[in-house]
Amino acid sequence: TTPQPSCSGRSCTEDASLLQKAGSRAAAKAFQHHNTISSSKRQKDRKNASASPSIFFSIGVGHDMQKGVHAIYAILDTWAAQVAPEHVHFVGVSRPADDSIARLASWDEALRCPDNHDGGACKDAEGLVEGYKRGADWVVLLGSDNYVLTGHLEKELAKMNPNKPQVFGILGCGRKVCKHGLCGGAGQIFSKSALREMFKNGKAKFRAEANASAHSAGMYGDLANCLLATNHNVSLHNLTGLHGWKMNDTQLTRSIQSKELAALTFHYVDAEGLQKVHSMVQLSESTSGLALLAKSHDENASLSFLQEKESHDEAGSAETFGLAEWHRRVASYILEEEEARQPYLLALEKEEARQTSF
């Protein structure tokens, strides 16, 4: 069992103070929250995890710790709080000086990756390198603005075969670049067999190939990964329940409460939103939502959620968020993504045409 951080008295106060000086009240809250989870609950979670597939989460963030600290500690305080520290990995930020916080995840500053649009593909590649080294059944690439319903994801991946070379995500973005297209905003999920195929010529060769694919894909990490998978005969598949688009509170409520389609991830969720969504998920999973309400990070969000839940339960509208609506939203999402990416991909086409003319 991985030792868990603990603090007491002056030590705990000093650590929280240091995090606040780093510019984030959420950071201090995350640290304190990790230390208030009971040991019996942790043991229960570890026992349940032993029967589940091993999942390694690699989260790409910016180099600026001052800017990204809110999101990082919100992640550690919410969906990642019950994930074993060895399965949570941040790419693009240095290891925190405070060891009590640093032990909650692994860290790769990845200074070789630019801290801009062009660096996204590089951070994806480094996340895959680390995930391959860990030998997990599944490697999940995420951003700092994703929320993961880890229990739902574990159940879904337990149905899949990690020994089959396959990648899961939302297909359709960038089909002009890669046959099936891949939209990475909701997460990209690689089986260990897929990584074996992609790394069969060694890590150095993989990095070189990943870099070449990125340049062929307008430096979009998801399209670079789509090319890598395709070039190694790794199949790509849609995974229902991934949400790559921005959702309001009502939409989040309906998705979380859906009895037809289990939500797996949400996207475009900032640090404050991570806490709000986490409260919604906790309330949904609890048979005593009012008890949780008192402990919630966001009382107003919890009250709003309970009101929404009651309304949807009475109308039965939670039932209506299912596969058909998910496919409709995916179609809109792909169109939005294609429009947003057009300037980059047009510039790529012009550059390719210019080089061909020589």
Short mmCIF file of C-alpha atoms in Angstrom, two decimals:
data_model
loop_
_atom_site.label_atom_id
_atom_site.label_comp_id
_atom_site.label_asym_id
_atom_site.label_seq_id
_atom_site.Cartn_x
_atom_site.Cartn_y
_atom_site.Cartn_z
CA THR A 1 0.00 0.00 0.00
CA THR A 2 1.34 3.42 -0.93
CA PRO A 3 1.91 5.49 2.22
CA GLN A 4 -0.47 8.43 2.48
CA PRO A 5 0.59 11.93 3.50
CA SER A 6 -0.19 13.06 6.99
CA CYS A 7 0.24 16.24 8.96
CA SER A 8 -0.40 17.52 12.41
CA GLY A 9 -0.19 20.75 14.34
CA ARG A 10 2.39 23.28 13.18
CA SER A 11 3.59 21.11 10.28
CA CYS A 12 0.14 21.00 8.69
CA THR A 13 -0.33 24.74 9.14
CA GLU A 14 3.05 25.51 7.58
CA ASP A 15 2.36 23.31 4.56
CA ALA A 16 -1.04 24.90 3.99
CA SER A 17 0.53 28.33 4.34
CA LEU A 18 3.19 27.53 1.75
CA LEU A 19 0.55 26.49 -0.72
CA GLN A 20 -1.43 29.64 -0.13
CA LYS A 21 1.71 31.67 -0.78
CA ALA A 22 1.96 29.81 -4.10
CA GLY A 23 -1.23 31.65 -4.98
CA SER A 24 -3.96 29.09 -4.37
CA ARG A 25 -6.41 28.68 -1.56
CA ALA A 26 -7.60 25.60 -3.42
CA ALA A 27 -4.12 24.14 -2.98
CA ALA A 28 -4.32 24.36 0.80
CA LYS A 29 -7.83 22.92 0.73
CA ALA A 30 -6.65 20.00 -1.41
CA PHE A 31 -3.87 19.21 1.02
CA GLN A 32 -6.19 19.31 4.01
CA HIS A 33 -8.84 17.29 2.16
CA HIS A 34 -6.40 14.50 1.39
CA ASN A 35 -5.57 14.24 5.07
CA THR A 36 -9.19 14.06 6.23
CA ILE A 37 -10.15 11.01 4.17
CA SER A 38 -10.45 8.13 6.61
CA SER A 39 -8.00 5.23 6.46
CA SER A 40 -10.89 2.72 6.26
CA LYS A 41 -12.24 4.45 3.16
CA ARG A 42 -8.82 4.41 1.54
CA GLN A 43 -8.42 0.70 2.31
CA LYS A 44 -11.84 0.00 0.81
CA ASP A 45 -10.96 1.95 -2.33
CA ARG A 46 -7.64 0.09 -2.67
CA LYS A 47 -9.43 -3.25 -2.27
CA ASN A 48 -11.97 -2.34 -4.95
CA ALA A 49 -9.20 -1.07 -7.21
CA SER A 50 -7.42 -4.43 -7.07
CA ALA A 51 -10.34 -6.00 -8.95
CA SER A 52 -10.41 -3.19 -11.54
CA PRO A 53 -8.17 -2.58 -14.55
CA SER A 54 -5.07 -0.52 -13.80
CA ILE A 55 -5.52 2.96 -15.28
CA PHE A 56 -2.74 5.53 -15.56
CA PHE A 57 -3.87 9.16 -15.89
CA SER A 58 -1.47 11.60 -17.56
CA ILE A 59 -2.56 15.23 -17.29
CA GLY A 60 -0.97 17.88 -19.49
CA VAL A 61 -0.55 21.29 -17.82
CA GLY A 62 1.45 24.49 -18.35
CA HIS A 63 4.95 25.17 -17.02
CA ASP A 64 3.66 28.15 -15.01
CA MET A 65 2.96 26.66 -11.57
CA GLN A 66 1.55 29.98 -10.36
CA LYS A 67 -1.03 29.89 -13.16
CA GLY A 68 -1.84 26.19 -13.04
CA VAL A 69 -1.76 25.53 -9.31
CA HIS A 70 -5.50 26.12 -8.86
CA ALA A 71 -6.39 23.46 -11.42
CA ILE A 72 -3.75 20.99 -10.22
CA TYR A 73 -4.88 21.06 -6.63
CA ALA A 74 -8.55 21.06 -7.59
CA ILE A 75 -7.84 17.82 -9.49
CA LEU A 76 -6.06 16.33 -6.48
CA ASP A 77 -8.91 17.42 -4.25
CA THR A 78 -11.69 15.99 -6.46
CA TRP A 79 -11.68 13.15 -8.96
CA ALA A 80 -8.02 12.16 -8.44
CA ALA A 81 -8.31 12.05 -4.64
CA GLN A 82 -9.12 8.34 -4.62
CA VAL A 83 -6.74 7.36 -7.43
CA ALA A 84 -3.47 5.80 -6.25
CA PRO A 85 -0.70 8.44 -6.47
CA GLU A 86 1.37 6.20 -8.76
CA HIS A 87 -1.48 6.35 -11.29
CA VAL A 88 -1.69 10.17 -11.45
CA HIS A 89 0.91 11.97 -13.55
CA PHE A 90 1.27 15.68 -14.37
CA VAL A 91 3.24 16.67 -17.48
CA GLY A 92 4.46 20.23 -17.91
CA VAL A 93 5.01 21.25 -14.29
CA SER A 94 7.86 20.64 -11.87
CA ARG A 95 7.56 18.51 -8.75
CA PRO A 96 6.29 20.60 -5.82
CA ALA A 97 8.89 21.36 -3.17
CA ASP A 98 6.51 20.16 -0.46
CA ASP A 99 6.93 16.39 -0.40
CA SER A 100 3.54 15.86 1.24
CA ILE A 101 1.90 17.27 -1.89
CA ALA A 102 4.45 15.87 -4.33
CA ARG A 103 3.67 12.32 -3.16
CA LEU A 104 0.08 12.62 -4.36
CA ALA A 105 1.21 12.20 -8.00
CA SER A 106 4.25 11.93 -10.25
CA TRP A 107 5.57 15.02 -12.04
CA ASP A 108 7.42 15.73 -15.28
CA GLU A 109 8.36 19.33 -16.00
CA ALA A 110 8.90 18.38 -19.67
CA LEU A 111 10.91 21.51 -20.48
CA ARG A 112 11.54 20.00 -23.91
CA CYS A 113 7.85 20.68 -24.69
CA PRO A 114 6.91 24.29 -25.58
CA ASP A 115 4.30 25.84 -23.30
CA ASN A 116 1.92 26.74 -26.12
CA HIS A 117 -0.26 25.09 -28.78
CA ASP A 118 2.76 23.35 -30.28
CA GLY A 119 3.61 21.75 -26.94
CA GLY A 120 0.37 19.82 -26.53
CA ALA A 121 1.43 16.96 -28.80
CA CYS A 122 4.81 16.79 -27.06
CA LYS A 123 3.16 16.50 -23.63
CA ASP A 124 0.86 13.78 -24.98
CA ALA A 125 3.89 11.87 -26.20
CA GLU A 126 5.66 12.20 -22.85
CA GLY A 127 2.53 11.01 -21.08
CA LEU A 128 2.46 7.93 -23.30
CA VAL A 129 6.16 7.29 -22.64
CA GLU A 130 5.53 7.35 -18.89
CA GLY A 131 2.38 5.26 -19.17
CA TYR A 132 4.17 2.65 -21.27
CA LYS A 133 6.96 2.49 -18.70
CA ARG A 134 4.41 1.94 -15.90
CA GLY A 135 2.82 -1.01 -17.72
CA ALA A 136 -0.76 -0.05 -16.87
CA ASP A 137 -3.67 -1.74 -18.63
CA TRP A 138 -4.85 1.64 -19.89
CA VAL A 139 -3.24 5.07 -20.29
CA VAL A 140 -5.60 8.06 -20.30
CA LEU A 141 -4.42 11.41 -21.68
CA LEU A 142 -6.22 14.43 -20.22
CA GLY A 143 -5.97 18.17 -19.76
CA SER A 144 -6.20 20.10 -16.51
CA ASP A 145 -9.77 21.10 -17.42
CA ASN A 146 -11.15 17.55 -17.46
CA TYR A 147 -13.25 15.92 -14.75
CA VAL A 148 -13.20 12.12 -14.64
CA LEU A 149 -15.87 9.91 -13.11
CA THR A 150 -13.31 7.31 -12.21
CA GLY A 151 -15.73 4.64 -11.03
CA HIS A 152 -17.72 4.79 -14.26
CA LEU A 153 -14.55 4.75 -16.35
CA GLU A 154 -13.18 1.72 -14.49
CA LYS A 155 -16.42 -0.18 -15.08
CA GLU A 156 -16.41 0.71 -18.77
CA LEU A 157 -12.77 -0.24 -19.33
CA ALA A 158 -13.30 -3.49 -17.42
CA LYS A 159 -15.47 -4.53 -20.38
CA MET A 160 -12.62 -3.88 -22.83
CA ASN A 161 -9.55 -5.98 -23.58
CA PRO A 162 -6.27 -4.17 -22.79
CA ASN A 163 -4.39 -6.89 -24.69
CA LYS A 164 -5.99 -5.75 -27.93
CA PRO A 165 -4.26 -2.81 -29.67
CA GLN A 166 -6.94 -0.13 -29.53
CA VAL A 167 -7.51 3.52 -28.72
CA PHE A 168 -10.76 5.00 -27.39
CA GLY A 169 -11.95 8.57 -27.62
CA ILE A 170 -14.35 10.69 -29.66
CA LEU A 171 -13.71 10.09 -33.34
CA GLY A 172 -14.25 12.60 -36.13
CA CYS A 173 -11.95 15.61 -35.68
CA GLY A 174 -9.40 16.19 -38.44
CA ARG A 175 -10.45 13.46 -40.89
CA LYS A 176 -8.54 15.30 -43.62
CA VAL A 177 -5.38 14.64 -41.63
CA CYS A 178 -6.14 11.19 -40.20
CA LYS A 179 -8.65 8.71 -41.61
CA HIS A 180 -10.92 8.32 -38.59
CA GLY A 181 -10.10 11.60 -36.87
CA LEU A 182 -9.73 11.95 -33.12
CA CYS A 183 -11.02 14.67 -30.76
CA GLY A 184 -8.85 14.68 -27.66
CA GLY A 185 -10.73 17.15 -25.48
CA ALA A 186 -12.70 14.49 -23.62
CA GLY A 187 -9.67 12.25 -23.12
CA GLN A 188 -7.75 9.71 -25.19
CA ILE A 189 -7.45 6.16 -23.89
CA PHE A 190 -4.72 3.74 -25.01
CA SER A 191 -4.60 0.03 -24.25
CA LYS A 192 -1.27 -1.43 -23.13
CA SER A 193 -1.23 -3.50 -26.32
CA ALA A 194 -1.63 -0.32 -28.39
CA LEU A 195 1.41 1.14 -26.65
CA ARG A 196 3.41 -2.04 -27.24
CA GLU A 197 2.78 -1.62 -30.96
CA MET A 198 3.61 2.09 -30.93
CA PHE A 199 6.81 1.53 -28.90
CA LYS A 200 7.99 -1.64 -30.62
CA ASN A 201 11.00 0.20 -32.09
CA GLY A 202 11.98 1.80 -28.80
CA LYS A 203 11.30 5.09 -27.00
CA ALA A 204 13.67 7.19 -29.09
CA LYS A 205 12.04 6.04 -32.31
CA PHE A 206 8.60 6.64 -30.81
CA ARG A 207 9.48 10.21 -29.84
CA ALA A 208 10.83 10.91 -33.32
CA GLU A 209 7.72 9.44 -34.92
CA ALA A 210 5.44 11.35 -32.54
CA ASN A 211 7.21 14.60 -33.42
CA ALA A 212 6.91 13.94 -37.15
CA SER A 213 3.22 13.07 -36.75
CA ALA A 214 2.63 16.28 -34.80
CA HIS A 215 4.13 18.37 -37.57
CA SER A 216 1.92 16.55 -40.08
CA ALA A 217 -1.14 17.29 -37.94
CA GLY A 218 -0.84 21.02 -37.29
CA MET A 219 0.75 20.22 -33.90
CA TYR A 220 -2.54 18.83 -32.58
CA GLY A 221 -1.79 16.09 -30.09
CA ASP A 222 -4.97 14.13 -30.75
CA LEU A 223 -4.42 14.08 -34.52
CA ALA A 224 -0.76 13.16 -34.03
CA ASN A 225 -1.87 10.25 -31.86
CA CYS A 226 -4.45 9.27 -34.45
CA LEU A 227 -1.68 9.10 -37.07
CA LEU A 228 0.59 7.15 -34.73
CA ALA A 229 -2.14 4.62 -33.99
CA THR A 230 -3.10 4.26 -37.65
CA ASN A 231 0.51 3.82 -38.75
CA HIS A 232 0.88 0.95 -36.27
CA ASN A 233 -2.41 -0.76 -37.16
CA VAL A 234 -3.99 0.18 -33.85
CA SER A 235 -7.77 0.45 -34.13
CA LEU A 236 -9.64 3.58 -33.01
CA HIS A 237 -13.11 3.52 -31.44
CA ASN A 238 -15.73 5.88 -30.08
CA LEU A 239 -16.35 5.60 -26.36
CA THR A 240 -19.80 6.79 -25.37
CA GLY A 241 -19.93 8.80 -22.18
CA LEU A 242 -16.94 11.00 -22.99
CA HIS A 243 -18.01 14.66 -23.12
CA GLY A 244 -15.70 17.01 -25.01
CA TRP A 245 -17.96 20.06 -25.09
CA LYS A 246 -18.73 22.72 -22.50
CA MET A 247 -21.85 21.99 -20.43
CA ASN A 248 -23.97 24.16 -18.15
CA ASP A 249 -25.22 23.04 -14.73
CA THR A 250 -28.49 21.66 -16.07
CA GLN A 251 -26.70 19.61 -18.74
CA LEU A 252 -24.20 18.33 -16.20
CA THR A 253 -27.01 17.33 -13.88
CA ARG A 254 -28.85 15.45 -16.60
CA SER A 255 -25.68 13.66 -17.66
CA ILE A 256 -24.68 12.71 -14.12
CA GLN A 257 -28.21 11.51 -13.37
CA SER A 258 -28.71 9.62 -16.66
CA LYS A 259 -29.78 6.03 -16.19
CA GLU A 260 -29.12 5.17 -19.81
CA LEU A 261 -25.63 6.50 -20.45
CA ALA A 262 -22.93 6.64 -17.77
CA ALA A 263 -20.89 9.84 -17.92
CA LEU A 264 -17.15 9.16 -18.06
CA THR A 265 -15.49 12.57 -18.48
CA PHE A 266 -16.36 16.25 -18.78
CA HIS A 267 -14.34 18.98 -20.49
CA TYR A 268 -13.83 22.74 -20.13
CA VAL A 269 -14.13 22.56 -16.35
CA ASP A 270 -12.05 25.15 -14.49
CA ALA A 271 -10.79 24.79 -10.92
CA GLU A 272 -13.99 26.12 -9.36
CA GLY A 273 -16.04 23.99 -11.74
CA LEU A 274 -14.15 20.85 -10.72
CA GLN A 275 -15.29 21.37 -7.14
CA LYS A 276 -18.86 22.03 -8.27
CA VAL A 277 -19.03 18.95 -10.50
CA HIS A 278 -17.46 16.84 -7.78
CA SER A 279 -20.18 17.94 -5.35
CA MET A 280 -22.80 17.00 -7.94
CA VAL A 281 -21.28 13.56 -8.44
CA GLN A 282 -20.98 12.93 -4.70
CA LEU A 283 -24.59 13.90 -4.15
CA SER A 284 -25.74 11.72 -7.01
CA GLU A 285 -23.88 8.70 -5.66
CA SER A 286 -25.03 9.21 -2.08
CA THR A 287 -28.26 7.85 -0.63
CA SER A 288 -28.13 10.73 1.82
CA GLY A 289 -27.52 13.80 -0.31
CA LEU A 290 -28.52 16.19 2.47
CA ALA A 291 -25.77 14.78 4.71
CA LEU A 292 -23.21 15.40 2.00
CA LEU A 293 -24.62 18.84 1.43
CA ALA A 294 -23.25 20.00 4.77
CA LYS A 295 -19.77 18.83 3.75
CA SER A 296 -19.94 20.11 0.18
CA HIS A 297 -17.26 22.42 -1.18
CA ASP A 298 -19.93 24.53 -2.87
CA GLU A 299 -23.19 24.74 -0.94
CA ASN A 300 -24.96 26.81 -3.60
CA ALA A 301 -23.96 24.32 -6.31
CA SER A 302 -25.19 21.46 -4.14
CA LEU A 303 -28.53 23.15 -3.49
CA SER A 304 -28.88 23.84 -7.19
CA PHE A 305 -28.08 20.24 -7.95
CA LEU A 306 -30.65 18.91 -5.47
CA GLN A 307 -33.30 21.17 -6.99
CA GLU A 308 -32.39 20.04 -10.49
CA LYS A 309 -32.32 16.41 -9.38
CA GLU A 310 -35.78 16.67 -7.82
CA SER A 311 -37.16 18.37 -10.91
CA HIS A 312 -35.67 15.80 -13.29
CA ASP A 313 -36.66 12.86 -11.11
CA GLU A 314 -40.27 14.06 -11.12
CA ALA A 315 -40.32 14.62 -14.88
CA GLY A 316 -38.23 11.57 -15.69
CA SER A 317 -36.08 13.76 -17.93
CA ALA A 318 -32.84 12.25 -16.65
CA GLU A 319 -33.86 9.27 -18.72
CA THR A 320 -33.79 11.36 -21.87
CA PHE A 321 -30.04 12.00 -21.81
CA GLY A 322 -28.93 8.84 -23.55
CA LEU A 323 -27.09 7.56 -26.56
CA ALA A 324 -29.12 9.47 -29.18
CA GLU A 325 -28.53 12.83 -27.52
CA TRP A 326 -24.86 12.02 -26.95
CA HIS A 327 -24.41 11.35 -30.69
CA ARG A 328 -26.18 14.63 -31.53
CA ARG A 329 -23.88 16.55 -29.22
CA VAL A 330 -20.82 14.78 -30.63
CA ALA A 331 -21.81 15.82 -34.16
CA SER A 332 -22.07 19.47 -33.04
CA TYR A 333 -18.82 19.21 -31.11
CA ILE A 334 -16.94 17.92 -34.15
CA LEU A 335 -18.23 20.82 -36.26
CA GLU A 336 -17.15 23.31 -33.57
CA GLU A 337 -13.71 21.70 -33.32
CA GLU A 338 -13.23 21.67 -37.09
CA GLU A 339 -14.05 25.37 -37.25
CA ALA A 340 -11.65 26.18 -34.42
CA ARG A 341 -8.83 24.14 -35.97
CA GLN A 342 -9.29 25.42 -39.50
CA PRO A 343 -6.72 28.24 -39.33
CA TYR A 344 -3.98 25.87 -38.14
CA LEU A 345 -4.83 23.18 -40.67
CA LEU A 346 -5.10 25.68 -43.53
CA ALA A 347 -1.67 27.02 -42.64
CA LEU A 348 -0.38 23.45 -42.67
CA GLU A 349 -1.88 22.82 -46.13
CA LYS A 350 -0.30 26.02 -47.48
CA GLU A 351 3.10 25.07 -46.09
CA GLU A 352 2.85 21.57 -47.60
CA ALA A 353 1.86 23.08 -50.95
CA ARG A 354 4.78 25.53 -50.77
CA GLN A 355 7.27 22.74 -50.05
CA THR A 356 5.82 20.57 -52.85
CA SER A 357 6.25 23.41 -55.34
CA PHE A 358 10.04 23.47 -54.83
#
